[in-house]
Each structure stands twice: as C-alpha cells, then as structure tokens.
Coordinates of C-alpha atoms in Angstrom, one line a residue:
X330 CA 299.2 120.4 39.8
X331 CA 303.2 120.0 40.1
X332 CA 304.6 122.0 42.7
X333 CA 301.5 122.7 44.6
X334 CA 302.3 122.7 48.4
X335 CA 299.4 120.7 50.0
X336 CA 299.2 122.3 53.6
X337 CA 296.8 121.5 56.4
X338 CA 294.2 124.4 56.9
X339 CA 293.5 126.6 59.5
X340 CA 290.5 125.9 61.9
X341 CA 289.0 129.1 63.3
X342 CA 291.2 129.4 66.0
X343 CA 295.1 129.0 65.1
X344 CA 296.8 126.7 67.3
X345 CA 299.2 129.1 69.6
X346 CA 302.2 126.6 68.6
X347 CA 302.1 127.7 65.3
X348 CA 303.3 131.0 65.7
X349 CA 305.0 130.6 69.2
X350 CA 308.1 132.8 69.5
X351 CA 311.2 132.9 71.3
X352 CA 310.9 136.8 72.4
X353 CA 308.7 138.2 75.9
X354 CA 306.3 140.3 74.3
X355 CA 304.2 143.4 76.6
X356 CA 300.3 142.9 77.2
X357 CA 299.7 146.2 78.7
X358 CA 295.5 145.3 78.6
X359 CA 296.2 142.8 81.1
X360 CA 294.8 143.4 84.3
X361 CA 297.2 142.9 87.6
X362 CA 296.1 141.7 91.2
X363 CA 295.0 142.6 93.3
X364 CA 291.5 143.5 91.1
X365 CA 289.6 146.0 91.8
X366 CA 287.0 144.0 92.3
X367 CA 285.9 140.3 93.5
X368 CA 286.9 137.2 92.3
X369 CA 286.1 133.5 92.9
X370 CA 287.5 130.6 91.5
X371 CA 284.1 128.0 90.9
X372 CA 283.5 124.6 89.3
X373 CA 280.2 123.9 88.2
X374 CA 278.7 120.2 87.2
X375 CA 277.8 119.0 84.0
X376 CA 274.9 116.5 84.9
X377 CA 274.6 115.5 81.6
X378 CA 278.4 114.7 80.6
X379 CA 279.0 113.8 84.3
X380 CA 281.6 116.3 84.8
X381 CA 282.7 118.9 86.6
X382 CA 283.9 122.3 84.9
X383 CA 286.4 125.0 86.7
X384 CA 286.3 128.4 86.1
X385 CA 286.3 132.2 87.6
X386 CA 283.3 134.0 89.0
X387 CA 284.2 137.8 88.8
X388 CA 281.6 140.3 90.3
X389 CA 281.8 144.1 90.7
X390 CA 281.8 143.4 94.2
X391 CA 281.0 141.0 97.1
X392 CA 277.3 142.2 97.5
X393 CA 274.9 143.1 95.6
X394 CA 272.8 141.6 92.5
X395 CA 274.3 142.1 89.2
X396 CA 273.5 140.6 85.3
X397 CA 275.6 138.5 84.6
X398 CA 278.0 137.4 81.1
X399 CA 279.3 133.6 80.3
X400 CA 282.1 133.6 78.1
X401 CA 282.4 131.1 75.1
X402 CA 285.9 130.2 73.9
X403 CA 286.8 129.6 70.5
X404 CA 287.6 126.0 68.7
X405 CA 290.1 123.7 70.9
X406 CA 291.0 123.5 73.9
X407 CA 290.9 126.9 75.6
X408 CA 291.3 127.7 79.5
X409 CA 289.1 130.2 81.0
X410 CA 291.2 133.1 79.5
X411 CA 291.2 131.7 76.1
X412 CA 294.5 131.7 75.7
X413 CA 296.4 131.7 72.8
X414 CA 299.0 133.7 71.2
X415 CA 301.0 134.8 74.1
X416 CA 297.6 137.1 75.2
X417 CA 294.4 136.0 77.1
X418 CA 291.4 138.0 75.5
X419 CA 288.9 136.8 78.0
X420 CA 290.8 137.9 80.9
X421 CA 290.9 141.3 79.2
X422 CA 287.0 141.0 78.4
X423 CA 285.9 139.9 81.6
X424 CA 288.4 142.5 83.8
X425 CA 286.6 145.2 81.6
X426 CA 283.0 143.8 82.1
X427 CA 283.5 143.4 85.8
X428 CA 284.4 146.7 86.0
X429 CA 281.4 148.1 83.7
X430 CA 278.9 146.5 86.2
X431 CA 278.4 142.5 85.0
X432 CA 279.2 139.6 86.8
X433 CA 281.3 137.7 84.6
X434 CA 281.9 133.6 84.1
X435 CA 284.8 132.4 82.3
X436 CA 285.5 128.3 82.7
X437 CA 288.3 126.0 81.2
X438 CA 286.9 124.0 78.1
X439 CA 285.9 120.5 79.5
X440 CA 289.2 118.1 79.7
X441 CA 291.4 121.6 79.8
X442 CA 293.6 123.0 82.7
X443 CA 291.1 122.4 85.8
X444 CA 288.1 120.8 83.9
X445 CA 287.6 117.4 83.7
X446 CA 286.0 115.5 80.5
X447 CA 287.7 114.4 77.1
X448 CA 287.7 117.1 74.6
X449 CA 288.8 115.5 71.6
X450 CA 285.8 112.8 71.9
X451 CA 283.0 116.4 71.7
X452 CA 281.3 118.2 69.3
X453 CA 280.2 121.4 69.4
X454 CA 276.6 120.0 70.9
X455 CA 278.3 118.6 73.8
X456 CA 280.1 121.8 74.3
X457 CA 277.1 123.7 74.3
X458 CA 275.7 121.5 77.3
X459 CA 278.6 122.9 78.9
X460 CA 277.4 126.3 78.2
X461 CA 273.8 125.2 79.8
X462 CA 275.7 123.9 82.7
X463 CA 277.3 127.4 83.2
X464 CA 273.8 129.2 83.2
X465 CA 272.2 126.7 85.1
X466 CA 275.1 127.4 87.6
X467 CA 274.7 130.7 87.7
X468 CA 271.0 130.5 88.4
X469 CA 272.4 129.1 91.9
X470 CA 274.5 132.1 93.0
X471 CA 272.3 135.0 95.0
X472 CA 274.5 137.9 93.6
X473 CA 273.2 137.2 89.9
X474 CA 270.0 138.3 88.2
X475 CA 268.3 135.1 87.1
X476 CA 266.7 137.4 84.3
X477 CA 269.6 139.0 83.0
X478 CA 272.1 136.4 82.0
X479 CA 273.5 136.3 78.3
X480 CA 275.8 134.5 76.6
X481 CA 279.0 136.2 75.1
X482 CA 280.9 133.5 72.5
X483 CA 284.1 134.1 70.3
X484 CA 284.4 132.0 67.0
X485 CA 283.2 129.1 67.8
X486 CA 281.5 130.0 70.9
X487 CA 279.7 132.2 68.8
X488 CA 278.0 129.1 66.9
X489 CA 277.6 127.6 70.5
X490 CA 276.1 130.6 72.3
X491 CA 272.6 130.6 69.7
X492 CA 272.6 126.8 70.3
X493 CA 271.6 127.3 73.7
X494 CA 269.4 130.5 73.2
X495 CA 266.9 128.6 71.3
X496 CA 267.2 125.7 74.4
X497 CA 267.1 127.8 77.5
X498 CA 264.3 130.4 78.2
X499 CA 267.3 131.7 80.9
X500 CA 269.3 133.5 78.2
X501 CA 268.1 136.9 77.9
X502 CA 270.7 138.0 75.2
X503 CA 273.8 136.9 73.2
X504 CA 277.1 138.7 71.6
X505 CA 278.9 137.0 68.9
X506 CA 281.9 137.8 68.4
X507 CA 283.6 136.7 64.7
X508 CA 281.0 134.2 64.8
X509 CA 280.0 131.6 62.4
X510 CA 276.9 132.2 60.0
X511 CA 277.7 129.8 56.8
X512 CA 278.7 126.0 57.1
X513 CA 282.2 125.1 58.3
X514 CA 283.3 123.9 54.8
X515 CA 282.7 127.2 53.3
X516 CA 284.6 128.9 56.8
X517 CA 287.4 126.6 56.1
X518 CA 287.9 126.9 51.9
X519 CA 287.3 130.6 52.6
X520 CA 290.0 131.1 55.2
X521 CA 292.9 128.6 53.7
X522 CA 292.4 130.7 50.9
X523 CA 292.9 133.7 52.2
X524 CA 295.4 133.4 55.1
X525 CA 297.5 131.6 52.5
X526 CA 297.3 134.8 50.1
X527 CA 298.4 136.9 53.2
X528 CA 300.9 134.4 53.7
X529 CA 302.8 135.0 50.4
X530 CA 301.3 131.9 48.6
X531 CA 301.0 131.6 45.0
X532 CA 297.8 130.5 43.2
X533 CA 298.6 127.8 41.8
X534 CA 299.5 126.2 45.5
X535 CA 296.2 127.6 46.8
X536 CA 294.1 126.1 44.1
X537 CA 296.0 123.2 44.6
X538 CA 295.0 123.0 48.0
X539 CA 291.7 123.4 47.7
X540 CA 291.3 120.9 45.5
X541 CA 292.4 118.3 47.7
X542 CA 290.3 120.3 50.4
X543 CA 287.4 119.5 49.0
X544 CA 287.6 116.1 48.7
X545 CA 288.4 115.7 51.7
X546 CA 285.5 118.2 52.9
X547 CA 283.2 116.1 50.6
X548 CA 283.7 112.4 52.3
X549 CA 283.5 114.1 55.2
X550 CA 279.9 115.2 54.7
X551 CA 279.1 111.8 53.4
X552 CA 280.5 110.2 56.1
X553 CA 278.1 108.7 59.3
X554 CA 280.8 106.6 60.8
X555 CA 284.6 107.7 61.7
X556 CA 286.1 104.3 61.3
X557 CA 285.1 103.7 57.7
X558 CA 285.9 107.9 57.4
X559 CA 289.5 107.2 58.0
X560 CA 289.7 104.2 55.4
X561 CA 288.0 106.9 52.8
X562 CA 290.5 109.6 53.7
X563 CA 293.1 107.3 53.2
X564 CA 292.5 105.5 50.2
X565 CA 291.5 109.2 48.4
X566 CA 294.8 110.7 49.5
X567 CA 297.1 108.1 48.6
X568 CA 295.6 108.3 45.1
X569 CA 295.8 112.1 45.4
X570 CA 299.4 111.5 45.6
X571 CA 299.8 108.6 43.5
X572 CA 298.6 110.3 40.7
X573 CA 300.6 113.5 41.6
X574 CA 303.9 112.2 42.0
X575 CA 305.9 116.0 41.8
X576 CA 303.0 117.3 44.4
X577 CA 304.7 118.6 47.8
X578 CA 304.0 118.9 51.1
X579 CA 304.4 121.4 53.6
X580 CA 307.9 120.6 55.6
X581 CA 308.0 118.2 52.9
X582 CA 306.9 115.5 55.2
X583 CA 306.7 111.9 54.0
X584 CA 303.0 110.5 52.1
X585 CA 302.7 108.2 55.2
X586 CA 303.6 111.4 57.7
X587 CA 300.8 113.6 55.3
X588 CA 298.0 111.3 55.1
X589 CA 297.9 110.7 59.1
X590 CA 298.1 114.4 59.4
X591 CA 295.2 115.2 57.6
X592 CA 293.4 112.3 59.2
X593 CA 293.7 112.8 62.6
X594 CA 293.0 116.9 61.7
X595 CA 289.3 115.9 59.7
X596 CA 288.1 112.0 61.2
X597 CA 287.1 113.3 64.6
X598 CA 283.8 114.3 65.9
X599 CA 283.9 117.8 66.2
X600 CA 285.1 118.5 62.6
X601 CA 282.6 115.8 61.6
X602 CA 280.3 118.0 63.2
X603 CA 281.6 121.1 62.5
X604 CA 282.1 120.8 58.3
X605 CA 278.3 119.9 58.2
X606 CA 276.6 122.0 60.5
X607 CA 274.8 125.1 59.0
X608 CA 274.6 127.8 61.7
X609 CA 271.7 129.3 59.6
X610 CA 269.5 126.3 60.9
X611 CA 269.9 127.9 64.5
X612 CA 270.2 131.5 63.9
X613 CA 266.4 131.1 62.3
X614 CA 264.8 130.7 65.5
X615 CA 266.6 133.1 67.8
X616 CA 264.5 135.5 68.9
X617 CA 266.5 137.3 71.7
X618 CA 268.7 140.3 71.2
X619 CA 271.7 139.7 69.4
X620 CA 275.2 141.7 69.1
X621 CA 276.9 140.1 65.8
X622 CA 280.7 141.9 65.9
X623 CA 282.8 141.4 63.3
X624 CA 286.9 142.3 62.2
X625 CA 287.4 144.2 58.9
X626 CA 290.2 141.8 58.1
X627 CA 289.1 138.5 60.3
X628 CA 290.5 136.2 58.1
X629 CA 288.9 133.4 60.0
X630 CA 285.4 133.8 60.3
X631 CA 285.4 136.2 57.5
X632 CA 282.6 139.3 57.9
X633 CA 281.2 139.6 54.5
X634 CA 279.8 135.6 54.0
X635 CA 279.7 135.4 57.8
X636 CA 277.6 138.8 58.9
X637 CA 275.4 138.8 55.7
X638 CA 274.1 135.4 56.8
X639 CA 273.3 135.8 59.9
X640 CA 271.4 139.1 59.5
X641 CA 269.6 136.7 56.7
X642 CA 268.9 134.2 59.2
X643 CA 267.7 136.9 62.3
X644 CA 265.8 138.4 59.5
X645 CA 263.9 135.0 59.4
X646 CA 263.7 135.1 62.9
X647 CA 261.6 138.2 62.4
X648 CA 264.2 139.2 65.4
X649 CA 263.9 143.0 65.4
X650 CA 266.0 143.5 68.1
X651 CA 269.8 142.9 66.8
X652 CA 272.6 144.8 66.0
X653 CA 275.4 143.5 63.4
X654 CA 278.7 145.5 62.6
X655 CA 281.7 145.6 60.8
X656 CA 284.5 146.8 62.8
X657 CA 287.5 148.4 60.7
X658 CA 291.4 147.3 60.9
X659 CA 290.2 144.2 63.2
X660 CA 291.3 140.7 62.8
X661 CA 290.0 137.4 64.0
X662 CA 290.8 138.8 67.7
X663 CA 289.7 141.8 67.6
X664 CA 292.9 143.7 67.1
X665 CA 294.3 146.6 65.4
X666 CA 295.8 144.8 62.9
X667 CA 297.7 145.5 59.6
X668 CA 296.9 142.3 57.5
X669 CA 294.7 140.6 59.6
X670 CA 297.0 137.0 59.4
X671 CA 297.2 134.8 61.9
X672 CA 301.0 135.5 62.1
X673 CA 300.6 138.7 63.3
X674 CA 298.2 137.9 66.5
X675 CA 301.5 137.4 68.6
X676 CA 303.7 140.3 67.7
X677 CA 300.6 142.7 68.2
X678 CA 300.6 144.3 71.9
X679 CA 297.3 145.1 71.8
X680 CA 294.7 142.2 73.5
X681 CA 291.4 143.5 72.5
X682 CA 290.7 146.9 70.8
X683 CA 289.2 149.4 73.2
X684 CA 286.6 149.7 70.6
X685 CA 285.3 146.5 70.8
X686 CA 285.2 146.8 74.4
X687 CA 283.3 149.9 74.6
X688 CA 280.8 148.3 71.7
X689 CA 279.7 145.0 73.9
X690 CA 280.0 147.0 77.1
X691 CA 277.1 149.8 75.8
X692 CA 275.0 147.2 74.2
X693 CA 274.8 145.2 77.1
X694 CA 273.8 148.2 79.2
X695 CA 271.2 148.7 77.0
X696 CA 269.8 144.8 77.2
X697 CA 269.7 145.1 81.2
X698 CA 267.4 148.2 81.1

C-alpha cells in the first residue's frame, strides 16, 4: 500500500467549499423579481422537534386552489434553494413548477439560514419529521389541495421523501430525484471510487482508499454508541498508519490532523444512520406513484445500482403506478455534463436541464388528474 493517498470520501452532496472559485460565473435559469407569480415567506412548527422551520410558499397566484410540491434537499445543511455550487436548483425547480400550475414549498434544513434546530445532532428520521411538518403545514393553507400534495426529494431527500409516504396517508405522490435505492456504504465505496477515477487517480490510491473505507464503514455498522465509535475509529486508524508508515494523506496533513478528520466525518448520527440504512426496507411498502429520475453520469447516487433497486423494491410493492428513467449526459444535479465530477457542477451555466424540468412537470400533471 506505499504511496496510496488516503482521502476523505464524498457524501452525496459535495460540500460547495470544495470547489469554490474565485470567478462570477452566469446562472441564466435563475429567475429575477419581481415573479410572475406569488410568493410568501412561511415558517412552519415542528411539534415533535420543538422547532420552528422557515421557508417560501410560492403559488401560481394569490387565489385559487392548486396541488401543491414540498421540496427535499440533499445531505447537509441546505437553505430553501439548496444551494450549493454557486447555483440554487430549487429556486430554479420551484420558479418552473409555480409557473406549470403547483404551489410549491421549499424550507431551510432545520438549524440552517432561518430555521432553528441543531443539524449536526439529526439523522435522516428526524429530518423526515421535518418533511411531515411541511405537509402537515400545508394542510393549513386554503389555497392548497389537501388531496394533491407530493413530495419532491433530491439525493438524500429522495431517501426521506418514501420515509414519510409510507407514514402519511396525505402524500399522494413522490419524485426522486438521484435518489438512494442501495445502503449508504455501497453509495459511498461506489462514488469514492468513481469520482476519484474522474479525478485522475490511479488504482492503486483508490484501492487503497477503500480499504481503509471499509474498515471504517465496517465499525461503523457495528457500532450502537458514538462515544465508544470514536475510540474504535481511532485505535483502527492509528494502526492503519502504524503499520503503513510510507502511506499519505491528502494535503499531507499530519496522523493526528487525519484521524480527527475522518472522525468527526463518520462518528455522528446521521452517517451512523445513513451507512446502515437500507432504503429497500422503505421503498417495499410504497404504494403511491413514484417518479425515480436519474443522471447518466451521477456519480453520486449512481443510476445503474441505485435505479435497478428501487424498481426491485416498487416491484415488491406490487406498485404499478411508477415511472423510473435514465436521463443521458446528466450528473448528480441534473446537468448537461461532460464527466459528470463533482468539479464540474460550478463551472457549468446550466442549473437544471430543461429536460428534467419538462419530465417532473408532465408527470405531475398526470398525478393531479
């Protein structure tokens, strides 16, 4: 294993930091006020958490009675546009929903911009009584159609948004988009692998890394308590590294630098959660309409493991009324892309690919029928 590179991998949604760049870049997709259309900024409660969550109510205009769309942002903290990148998909999304005919909720993830609530204590399970919080909300407001409210969720808000279908008789339908359908060890071997390939890495650094990957992966999914996780991670990686003494580390930070790296990254709830949870458990009992959209070259949630499994799982379901698809030249965020790697999400102009707009926007008609 000498000169293998040991580098943290990437979780489903790269952090925007990571590829930040010194350069104004054009987003011609986004939409300029005034809109065309009304919009209300909203905060919504959280009985459960004891929170309150802010967000923006759009609706195609002041009167009337309309179905209705909540968004679901990817892993970490994302506001109500998602943001990330130097673009903000969901403002895209939601301008072109609005003005397609659905009221549209977007809300900053809890403890994020306006929301209140500590994100780095939740898992994915609390998240998704945020989502339930959002409907429930929704079922308030006279201009929505209780009966016609679905879920739309991106990456990991496309694990989220099932978790609450099979909860709440009050979603009538759910679009993932590049959402999970294997367990997030696989998702993570998977996309280190791959990203690093489109990165210029060699093989022997990616093998490399995965090998110390799944260790790590491995006491994670053994691991009930985070306290005695963090003495685990530690004692394994400083005998990774005793044992390797010609192994290096990305920026070639210190052992001491690398090991509390990785173990602030894996010993927290959410990737506790996350690393273990099969989606496949959910998707199995989902009997609404499902959109499952997927990038040709999504290097994150990858389409050929992730789509196969959850037709599989809807299959089980005995769910005849879904609609899966493989969407050429698109990465992780549904751009034209020409690699697909998370480097490129910031240099691309392009938001969201008109195709992918279109797609959710006629399937949703048809759902409100």
């Amino acid at each position: 294993m000498k000169k293998i590179i040991l580098s943290l991998i990437a979780i489903l949604l790269v952090s925007t930091s990571a590829f930040a760049q010194d350069i104004q870049l054009n987003r011609p997709q986004e939409p300029l006020k005034p809109y065309s259309y009304y919009s209300e900024d909203i905060t919504f409660k959280n009985k459960q958490a004891d929170i309150h969550l802010a967000g923006t109510l759009t609706l195609p205009s002041r009167e009337g009675v309309f179905p209705a769309v909540i968004l679901i942002s990817g892993s970490g903290p994302q506001n109500r546009n998602e943001e990330l990148a130097g673009h903000k998909p969901f403002l895209v999304l939601s301008d072109y929903l609005t003005k397609n005919g659905f009221a549209v909720l977007r809300y900053d993830d809890r403890g994020t911009a306006l929301s209140q609530g500590d994100f780095k204590r939740a898992t994915s399970v609390d998240l998704a009584t945020d989502v339930e919080s959002a409907v429930a909300y929704l079922k308030t407001r006279k201009e929505i159609n209780p009966a016609k409210i679905g879920l739309i969720g991106h990456s990991e808000g496309g694990l989220l948004a099932p978790q609450v279908a099979v909860k709440s008789r009050d979603v009538a339908f759910i679009v993932m988009l590049g959402g999970p359908g294997i367990p997030g060890d696989e998702i993570l071997l998977i996309q280190q692998r791959l990203i690093a390939e489109a990165s210029g890495t060699n093989e022997e650094e990616i093998k490399g890394t995965e090998i110390v990957n799944r260790k790590i992966f491995n006491l994670v999914k053994k691991s009930s308590d985070i306290g005695q996780l963090k003495k685990n991670l530690r004692s394994s990686l400083k005998k990774i590294l005793t044992e390797n003494p010609d192994l290096k580390r990305a920026d070639d930070t210190k052992d001491d630098e690398f090991i509390n790296l990785q173990i602030d990254t894996y010993a927290t709830p959410w990737m506790q959660y996350f690393i273990k949870y099969n989606p496949v458990s959910t998707l199995k009992k989902v009997k609404i309409p499902v959109l499952a959209l997927n990038g040709e070259k999504d290097l994150q949630i990858t389409p050929k493991e992730n789509l196969k499994a959850i037709k599989k799982a809807l299959e089980k379901a005995k769910n005849k009324h879904v609609t899966i698809k493989e969407l050429p030249g698109l990465n992780h965020l549904f751009q034209e892309s020409d690699t697909g790697a998370p480097q490129e999400y910031q240099r691309i102009e392009q938001t969201y690919s008109p195709t992918v707009l279109k797609e959710v926007s006629d399937w949703l008609h048809l759902q409100i029928k």
